C-alpha atoms as a printed R data frame, in Angstrom:
    type eleno elety resid chain resno       x       y       z
1   ATOM     1    CA   UNK     A     1 138.032 117.815  -8.623
2   ATOM     2    CA   UNK     A     2 136.165 114.587  -7.021
3   ATOM     3    CA   UNK     A     3 135.422 116.546  -3.997
4   ATOM     4    CA   UNK     A     4 133.201 119.152  -7.239
5   ATOM     5    CA   UNK     A     5 132.223 115.954  -8.724
6   ATOM     6    CA   UNK     A     6 130.230 114.964  -5.396
7   ATOM     7    CA   UNK     A     7 129.363 117.748  -4.433
8   ATOM     8    CA   UNK     A     8 127.719 118.688  -7.395
9   ATOM     9    CA   UNK     A     9 126.132 114.985  -7.894
10  ATOM    10    CA   UNK     A    10 124.641 115.927  -3.951
11  ATOM    11    CA   UNK     A    11 123.288 119.005  -5.552
12  ATOM    12    CA   UNK     A    12 121.441 117.203  -8.613
13  ATOM    13    CA   UNK     A    13 120.129 114.666  -6.127
14  ATOM    14    CA   UNK     A    14 118.612 117.079  -3.864
15  ATOM    15    CA   UNK     A    15 117.433 118.834  -7.059
16  ATOM    16    CA   UNK     A    16 115.897 115.685  -8.527
17  ATOM    17    CA   UNK     A    17 114.419 114.202  -4.799
18  ATOM    18    CA   UNK     A    18 113.067 117.589  -4.262
19  ATOM    19    CA   UNK     A    19 110.891 116.803  -7.823
20  ATOM    20    CA   UNK     A    20 109.936 113.620  -7.243
21  ATOM    21    CA   UNK     A    21 108.596 115.374  -3.907
22  ATOM    22    CA   UNK     A    22 106.758 117.866  -5.688
23  ATOM    23    CA   UNK     A    23 105.347 115.007  -8.499
24  ATOM    24    CA   UNK     A    24 104.167 112.871  -5.745
25  ATOM    25    CA   UNK     A    25 102.788 115.051  -3.506
26  ATOM    26    CA   UNK     A    26 100.287 116.229  -6.545
27  ATOM    27    CA   UNK     A    27 100.172 112.968  -8.464
28  ATOM    28    CA   UNK     A    28  96.599 112.162  -7.046
29  ATOM    29    CA   UNK     A    29  95.409 115.202  -7.659
30  ATOM    30    CA   UNK     A    30  92.734 115.421 -10.161
31  ATOM    31    CA   UNK     A    31  91.271 118.495 -11.903
32  ATOM    32    CA   UNK     A    32  87.583 118.662 -12.597
33  ATOM    33    CA   UNK     A    33  85.305 120.745 -14.114
34  ATOM    34    CA   UNK     A    34  82.166 122.947 -13.556
35  ATOM    35    CA   UNK     A    35  80.223 123.854 -16.577
36  ATOM    36    CA   UNK     A    36  78.392 127.221 -15.637
37  ATOM    37    CA   UNK     A    37  77.780 128.235 -18.724
38  ATOM    38    CA   UNK     A    38  77.730 127.647 -22.838
39  ATOM    39    CA   UNK     A    39  81.384 128.541 -22.590
40  ATOM    40    CA   UNK     A    40  82.734 129.392 -19.100
41  ATOM    41    CA   UNK     A    41  83.948 126.625 -16.911
42  ATOM    42    CA   UNK     A    42  85.776 126.719 -13.085
43  ATOM    43    CA   UNK     A    43  87.992 123.609 -12.893
44  ATOM    44    CA   UNK     A    44  89.187 122.157  -9.434
45  ATOM    45    CA   UNK     A    45  92.026 120.918  -8.586
46  ATOM    46    CA   UNK     A    46  95.088 122.261  -6.052
47  ATOM    47    CA   UNK     A    47  95.782 125.283  -5.633
48  ATOM    48    CA   UNK     A    48  93.490 128.190  -6.567
49  ATOM    49    CA   UNK     A    49  89.940 127.047  -8.482
50  ATOM    50    CA   UNK     A    50  90.756 128.100 -12.454
51  ATOM    51    CA   UNK     A    51  88.223 129.789 -14.453
52  ATOM    52    CA   UNK     A    52  87.943 129.512 -17.918
53  ATOM    53    CA   UNK     A    53  86.128 130.949 -20.963
54  ATOM    54    CA   UNK     A    54  86.617 128.519 -23.835
55  ATOM    55    CA   UNK     A    55  85.114 128.761 -27.239
56  ATOM    56    CA   UNK     A    56  85.001 130.536 -30.462
57  ATOM    57    CA   UNK     A    57  87.462 133.226 -29.977
58  ATOM    58    CA   UNK     A    58  89.759 130.292 -28.458
59  ATOM    59    CA   UNK     A    59  90.522 129.693 -24.103
60  ATOM    60    CA   UNK     A    60  91.026 131.584 -21.891
61  ATOM    61    CA   UNK     A    61  92.110 130.389 -18.136
62  ATOM    62    CA   UNK     A    62  92.023 132.687 -15.125
63  ATOM    63    CA   UNK     A    63  95.016 131.455 -12.702
64  ATOM    64    CA   UNK     A    64  97.488 128.147 -13.269
65  ATOM    65    CA   UNK     A    65  97.688 126.203  -9.948
66  ATOM    66    CA   UNK     A    66 101.169 124.214  -9.469
67  ATOM    67    CA   UNK     A    67 103.603 124.119 -11.622
68  ATOM    68    CA   UNK     A    68 103.244 120.435 -11.968
69  ATOM    69    CA   UNK     A    69  99.551 120.386 -12.555
70  ATOM    70    CA   UNK     A    70  99.745 121.886 -16.334
71  ATOM    71    CA   UNK     A    71  99.945 118.654 -17.348
72  ATOM    72    CA   UNK     A    72  96.500 117.970 -15.772
73  ATOM    73    CA   UNK     A    73  94.796 120.991 -16.527
74  ATOM    74    CA   UNK     A    74  95.808 121.262 -19.996
75  ATOM    75    CA   UNK     A    75  94.357 117.793 -21.065
76  ATOM    76    CA   UNK     A    76  91.147 118.938 -18.888
77  ATOM    77    CA   UNK     A    77  90.999 121.741 -21.057
78  ATOM    78    CA   UNK     A    78  91.194 119.718 -24.195
79  ATOM    79    CA   UNK     A    79  88.621 117.472 -22.777
80  ATOM    80    CA   UNK     A    80  86.493 120.753 -23.491
81  ATOM    81    CA   UNK     A    81  87.994 121.802 -26.563
82  ATOM    82    CA   UNK     A    82  91.448 121.461 -28.163
83  ATOM    83    CA   UNK     A    83  94.334 123.842 -28.309
84  ATOM    84    CA   UNK     A    84  96.463 125.728 -25.895
85  ATOM    85    CA   UNK     A    85  95.207 129.020 -24.060
86  ATOM    86    CA   UNK     A    86  96.099 132.205 -25.792
87  ATOM    87    CA   UNK     A    87  95.547 134.230 -22.751
88  ATOM    88    CA   UNK     A    88  95.858 133.429 -19.162
89  ATOM    89    CA   UNK     A    89  94.765 136.119 -16.656
90  ATOM    90    CA   UNK     A    90  96.807 136.704 -12.756
91  ATOM    91    CA   UNK     A    91  94.831 137.115 -10.322
92  ATOM    92    CA   UNK     A    92  98.203 137.913  -8.352
93  ATOM    93    CA   UNK     A    93 101.356 136.188  -7.716
94  ATOM    94    CA   UNK     A    94 101.054 133.196  -5.089
95  ATOM    95    CA   UNK     A    95 102.790 130.220  -6.630
96  ATOM    96    CA   UNK     A    96  99.469 128.443  -6.087
97  ATOM    97    CA   UNK     A    97  97.683 130.812  -8.668
98  ATOM    98    CA   UNK     A    98 100.796 131.165 -10.786
99  ATOM    99    CA   UNK     A    99 102.659 127.813 -10.916
100 ATOM   100    CA   UNK     A   100 101.832 126.630 -14.144
101 ATOM   101    CA   UNK     A   101 103.190 129.881 -16.540
102 ATOM   102    CA   UNK     A   102 105.898 129.066 -17.098
103 ATOM   103    CA   UNK     A   103 103.693 126.010 -19.370
104 ATOM   104    CA   UNK     A   104 101.235 128.387 -20.686
105 ATOM   105    CA   UNK     A   105 103.173 131.088 -21.106
106 ATOM   106    CA   UNK     A   106 105.398 129.694 -24.232
107 ATOM   107    CA   UNK     A   107 101.887 129.700 -26.173
108 ATOM   108    CA   UNK     A   108  99.935 132.142 -24.520
109 ATOM   109    CA   UNK     A   109 100.284 135.755 -22.971
110 ATOM   110    CA   UNK     A   110  99.337 136.871 -19.700
111 ATOM   111    CA   UNK     A   111  98.085 139.210 -17.981
112 ATOM   112    CA   UNK     A   112  98.330 140.808 -14.605
113 ATOM   113    CA   UNK     A   113  97.934 143.699 -12.267
114 ATOM   114    CA   UNK     A   114 101.708 145.948 -12.263
115 ATOM   115    CA   UNK     A   115 102.070 144.519  -9.383
116 ATOM   116    CA   UNK     A   116 102.199 140.834 -10.324
117 ATOM   117    CA   UNK     A   117 104.997 141.282 -12.699
118 ATOM   118    CA   UNK     A   118 106.725 143.208 -10.243
119 ATOM   119    CA   UNK     A   119 106.856 139.634  -7.634
120 ATOM   120    CA   UNK     A   120 107.355 137.550  -9.963
121 ATOM   121    CA   UNK     A   121 110.585 139.189 -11.755
122 ATOM   122    CA   UNK     A   122 112.021 139.580  -8.395
123 ATOM   123    CA   UNK     A   123 112.608 135.807  -8.052
124 ATOM   124    CA   UNK     A   124 115.967 135.821 -10.638
125 ATOM   125    CA   UNK     A   125 114.648 132.012 -10.472
126 ATOM   126    CA   UNK     A   126 111.324 132.800 -12.512
127 ATOM   127    CA   UNK     A   127 111.369 131.272 -16.303
128 ATOM   128    CA   UNK     A   128 110.955 134.504 -19.068
129 ATOM   129    CA   UNK     A   129 108.039 132.668 -20.112
130 ATOM   130    CA   UNK     A   130 106.042 132.405 -16.653
131 ATOM   131    CA   UNK     A   131 106.162 136.436 -16.370
132 ATOM   132    CA   UNK     A   132 102.824 138.506 -17.361
133 ATOM   133    CA   UNK     A   133 103.274 140.505 -21.101
134 ATOM   134    CA   UNK     A   134 100.303 142.753 -20.586
135 ATOM   135    CA   UNK     A   135 100.002 144.912 -17.299
136 ATOM   136    CA   UNK     A   136  97.432 147.287 -15.806
137 ATOM   137    CA   UNK     A   137  97.260 148.964 -13.403
138 ATOM   138    CA   UNK     A   138  93.402 149.633 -12.517
139 ATOM   139    CA   UNK     A   139  91.299 147.542 -15.233
140 ATOM   140    CA   UNK     A   140  91.282 146.436 -18.552
141 ATOM   141    CA   UNK     A   141  88.411 144.385 -20.807
142 ATOM   142    CA   UNK     A   142  88.917 141.657 -22.913
143 ATOM   143    CA   UNK     A   143  86.427 140.429 -25.085
144 ATOM   144    CA   UNK     A   144  86.165 136.610 -26.384
145 ATOM   145    CA   UNK     A   145  83.878 134.001 -26.891
146 ATOM   146    CA   UNK     A   146  81.312 136.428 -27.074
147 ATOM   147    CA   UNK     A   147  81.547 137.998 -23.612
148 ATOM   148    CA   UNK     A   148  83.200 140.891 -22.525
149 ATOM   149    CA   UNK     A   149  85.517 139.812 -19.821
150 ATOM   150    CA   UNK     A   150  86.502 142.835 -16.889
151 ATOM   151    CA   UNK     A   151  89.632 142.430 -15.003
152 ATOM   152    CA   UNK     A   152  89.649 145.105 -11.987
153 ATOM   153    CA   UNK     A   153  91.801 145.883  -8.970
154 ATOM   154    CA   UNK     A   154  90.760 147.365  -6.094
155 ATOM   155    CA   UNK     A   155  93.965 148.236  -4.622
156 ATOM   156    CA   UNK     A   156  95.372 146.279  -2.366
157 ATOM   157    CA   UNK     A   157  93.619 143.816  -0.123
158 ATOM   158    CA   UNK     A   158  95.045 140.200  -0.421
159 ATOM   159    CA   UNK     A   159  98.144 141.259  -2.100
160 ATOM   160    CA   UNK     A   160  99.196 144.574  -3.889
161 ATOM   161    CA   UNK     A   161  98.069 143.162  -7.372
162 ATOM   162    CA   UNK     A   162  94.885 141.539  -7.053
163 ATOM   163    CA   UNK     A   163  92.221 141.002  -9.891
164 ATOM   164    CA   UNK     A   164  89.136 140.323 -10.118
165 ATOM   165    CA   UNK     A   165  87.462 139.107 -13.353
166 ATOM   166    CA   UNK     A   166  84.091 139.930 -14.327
167 ATOM   167    CA   UNK     A   167  81.985 137.835 -17.115
168 ATOM   168    CA   UNK     A   168  79.805 140.714 -18.378
169 ATOM   169    CA   UNK     A   169  76.890 138.741 -19.882
170 ATOM   170    CA   UNK     A   170  77.653 135.435 -17.906
171 ATOM   171    CA   UNK     A   171  77.180 137.139 -14.620
172 ATOM   172    CA   UNK     A   172  80.070 135.143 -12.993
173 ATOM   173    CA   UNK     A   173  82.902 137.077 -10.872
174 ATOM   174    CA   UNK     A   174  86.638 135.019 -10.498
175 ATOM   175    CA   UNK     A   175  87.375 136.696  -7.031
176 ATOM   176    CA   UNK     A   176  90.973 134.631  -6.420
177 ATOM   177    CA   UNK     A   177  91.851 135.366  -3.180
178 ATOM   178    CA   UNK     A   178  89.825 138.057  -2.202
179 ATOM   179    CA   UNK     A   179  87.423 134.376  -1.003
180 ATOM   180    CA   UNK     A   180  88.035 131.959   1.134
181 ATOM   181    CA   UNK     A   181  84.787 129.923   0.874
182 ATOM   182    CA   UNK     A   182  83.408 129.566   4.339
183 ATOM   183    CA   UNK     A   183  87.491 129.968   5.437
184 ATOM   184    CA   UNK     A   184  89.228 133.064   7.470
185 ATOM   185    CA   UNK     A   185  91.454 134.615   4.634
186 ATOM   186    CA   UNK     A   186  94.992 134.262   3.638
187 ATOM   187    CA   UNK     A   187  96.152 138.069   3.741
188 ATOM   188    CA   UNK     A   188  99.390 138.729   2.614
189 ATOM   189    CA   UNK     A   189 100.630 141.513   4.827
190 ATOM   190    CA   UNK     A   190 104.017 141.176   3.204
191 ATOM   191    CA   UNK     A   191 102.718 141.214   0.193
192 ATOM   192    CA   UNK     A   192 100.448 144.577   0.200
193 ATOM   193    CA   UNK     A   193  97.841 143.207   1.326
194 ATOM   194    CA   UNK     A   194  95.649 144.600   3.559
195 ATOM   195    CA   UNK     A   195  93.080 143.507   6.336
196 ATOM   196    CA   UNK     A   196  90.779 147.181   5.759
197 ATOM   197    CA   UNK     A   197  91.375 147.204   1.752
198 ATOM   198    CA   UNK     A   198  90.243 143.545   1.955
199 ATOM   199    CA   UNK     A   199  87.154 144.331   3.401
200 ATOM   200    CA   UNK     A   200  86.644 147.083   1.338
201 ATOM   201    CA   UNK     A   201  87.094 145.275  -1.855
202 ATOM   202    CA   UNK     A   202  85.244 142.501  -1.216
203 ATOM   203    CA   UNK     A   203  82.701 145.276   0.080
204 ATOM   204    CA   UNK     A   204  82.944 146.663  -3.761
205 ATOM   205    CA   UNK     A   205  82.218 143.089  -5.490
206 ATOM   206    CA   UNK     A   206  78.648 142.530  -3.873
207 ATOM   207    CA   UNK     A   207  77.919 146.136  -5.714
208 ATOM   208    CA   UNK     A   208  78.649 145.251  -8.618
209 ATOM   209    CA   UNK     A   209  77.076 141.865  -8.903
210 ATOM   210    CA   UNK     A   210  72.997 140.527  -7.918
211 ATOM   211    CA   UNK     A   211  71.508 137.442  -6.719
212 ATOM   212    CA   UNK     A   212  72.144 135.518 -10.055
213 ATOM   213    CA   UNK     A   213  75.508 136.240 -10.434
214 ATOM   214    CA   UNK     A   214  78.163 132.441  -9.805
215 ATOM   215    CA   UNK     A   215  80.685 133.840  -7.676
216 ATOM   216    CA   UNK     A   216  84.610 131.502  -8.548
217 ATOM   217    CA   UNK     A   217  86.084 131.775  -5.327
218 ATOM   218    CA   UNK     A   218  90.064 131.446  -4.728
219 ATOM   219    CA   UNK     A   219  89.242 128.431  -2.831
220 ATOM   220    CA   UNK     A   220  86.391 126.118  -1.878
221 ATOM   221    CA   UNK     A   221  82.910 125.777  -3.813
222 ATOM   222    CA   UNK     A   222  81.766 127.495  -6.515
223 ATOM   223    CA   UNK     A   223  79.254 130.226  -5.037
224 ATOM   224    CA   UNK     A   224  76.516 133.105  -4.515
225 ATOM   225    CA   UNK     A   225  76.035 136.570  -3.261
226 ATOM   226    CA   UNK     A   226  74.761 135.500   0.093
227 ATOM   227    CA   UNK     A   227  77.599 133.456   0.960
228 ATOM   228    CA   UNK     A   228  79.951 136.429  -0.576
229 ATOM   229    CA   UNK     A   229  77.482 138.340   2.253
230 ATOM   230    CA   UNK     A   230  77.786 135.793   4.562
231 ATOM   231    CA   UNK     A   231  82.127 135.892   3.898
232 ATOM   232    CA   UNK     A   232  81.983 139.786   4.615
233 ATOM   233    CA   UNK     A   233  79.582 139.633   7.688
234 ATOM   234    CA   UNK     A   234  83.082 137.290   8.697
235 ATOM   235    CA   UNK     A   235  85.438 140.258   8.049
236 ATOM   236    CA   UNK     A   236  83.723 143.069   9.556
237 ATOM   237    CA   UNK     A   237  82.613 141.309  12.831
238 ATOM   238    CA   UNK     A   238  86.976 139.769  12.878
239 ATOM   239    CA   UNK     A   239  87.985 144.073  12.529
240 ATOM   240    CA   UNK     A   240  85.431 144.902  14.815
241 ATOM   241    CA   UNK     A   241  86.034 142.357  17.347
242 ATOM   242    CA   UNK     A   242  90.158 143.301  17.132
243 ATOM   243    CA   UNK     A   243  89.777 146.374  17.438
244 ATOM   244    CA   UNK     A   244  87.679 146.494  20.051
245 ATOM   245    CA   UNK     A   245  90.446 144.513  22.038
246 ATOM   246    CA   UNK     A   246  93.190 146.826  20.944
247 ATOM   247    CA   UNK     A   247  91.647 149.698  21.887
248 ATOM   248    CA   UNK     A   248  91.388 148.496  25.584
249 ATOM   249    CA   UNK     A   249  94.389 147.370  25.754
250 ATOM   250    CA   UNK     A   250  94.293 143.909  25.329
251 ATOM   251    CA   UNK     A   251  97.809 142.365  24.993
252 ATOM   252    CA   UNK     A   252  97.231 139.256  21.551
253 ATOM   253    CA   UNK     A   253  97.795 136.635  24.253
254 ATOM   254    CA   UNK     A   254  94.728 137.878  26.396
255 ATOM   255    CA   UNK     A   255  92.838 138.180  22.945
256 ATOM   256    CA   UNK     A   256  94.213 134.237  22.341
257 ATOM   257    CA   UNK     A   257  92.416 133.346  25.116
258 ATOM   258    CA   UNK     A   258  89.227 134.447  24.802
259 ATOM   259    CA   UNK     A   259  89.045 133.371  21.266
260 ATOM   260    CA   UNK     A   260  87.011 134.765  18.283
261 ATOM   261    CA   UNK     A   261  83.210 134.193  18.896
262 ATOM   262    CA   UNK     A   262  82.258 130.046  18.230
263 ATOM   263    CA   UNK     A   263  80.035 131.200  15.083
264 ATOM   264    CA   UNK     A   264  83.199 131.277  13.056
265 ATOM   265    CA   UNK     A   265  85.163 128.415  15.391
266 ATOM   266    CA   UNK     A   266  84.877 126.058  11.975
267 ATOM   267    CA   UNK     A   267  86.410 128.530  10.075
268 ATOM   268    CA   UNK     A   268  89.709 127.497  10.924
269 ATOM   269    CA   UNK     A   269  91.729 124.762   8.352
270 ATOM   270    CA   UNK     A   270  94.875 123.514   8.153
271 ATOM   271    CA   UNK     A   271  96.756 126.897   6.755
272 ATOM   272    CA   UNK     A   272  94.961 129.387   8.310
273 ATOM   273    CA   UNK     A   273  93.886 128.691  11.593
274 ATOM   274    CA   UNK     A   274  91.912 131.010  14.659
275 ATOM   275    CA   UNK     A   275  95.257 131.430  15.305
276 ATOM   276    CA   UNK     A   276  96.670 132.888  12.204
277 ATOM   277    CA   UNK     A   277  93.862 135.096  11.675
278 ATOM   278    CA   UNK     A   278  93.673 136.358  15.183
279 ATOM   279    CA   UNK     A   279  97.489 137.467  14.434
280 ATOM   280    CA   UNK     A   280  97.159 138.694  11.440
281 ATOM   281    CA   UNK     A   281  94.571 140.823  12.208
282 ATOM   282    CA   UNK     A   282  96.192 142.075  16.026
283 ATOM   283    CA   UNK     A   283  99.570 142.483  13.686
284 ATOM   284    CA   UNK     A   284  97.302 144.872  11.648
285 ATOM   285    CA   UNK     A   285  95.445 146.224  12.833
286 ATOM   286    CA   UNK     A   286  97.163 147.568  15.741
């Protein structure tokens, strides 16, 4: 019995320590807002950028970052408009975009692609309130706050369940993680992602926006069509470069030794370094 008690206390201690570590990691994070139109905002904190629609119909958010930030996100929303979000759209299943689902899903309805529900529900520890209630296979439109938010699934790219959200009237698009501004992207090959699909999906979005469109990236500062096009050029050149090296019969070690063109050197970052980007390209294109 004493052994069982000690084991239980140790487990509780580890859980508590982990919780405190998470709290400590996010304690200094501030959620800042950028007003894009009369009713649309972009929130930046830690994790994926959040899109917000706030107006006479209530509040809708696109993605909700990490779980420990849910209260901070709520406080920032209340500075714009009181109330809790009626709707939450998940652009994909990753925890830095869906961590707040359990909190916001208690009172709001979560929308996501079919595969987001599939991947979130595969984890038995995911609470019911964190799961999407309404799912779709391709497109869905939400008529809200005097605008129409068109949610599109363009096929496998960052994951197999990506959604891009267009504000029809306000001329805004939330890219989810189909856009890492001025950075090499994370393509989750184990989550159904595809290098070629990623590039093709970015190309599809470029064909649907204009030079006045405000582009919310999954990570990075607010952008425009020109900056998204620059991102696509990086994808094009990366794919062409890797394909040429593979066709020459070069090994991954040889490709690493050569490295990418100098103009992309500063696109590496702590999560997706140049080495990891090369590894991803090689693995998916070989």
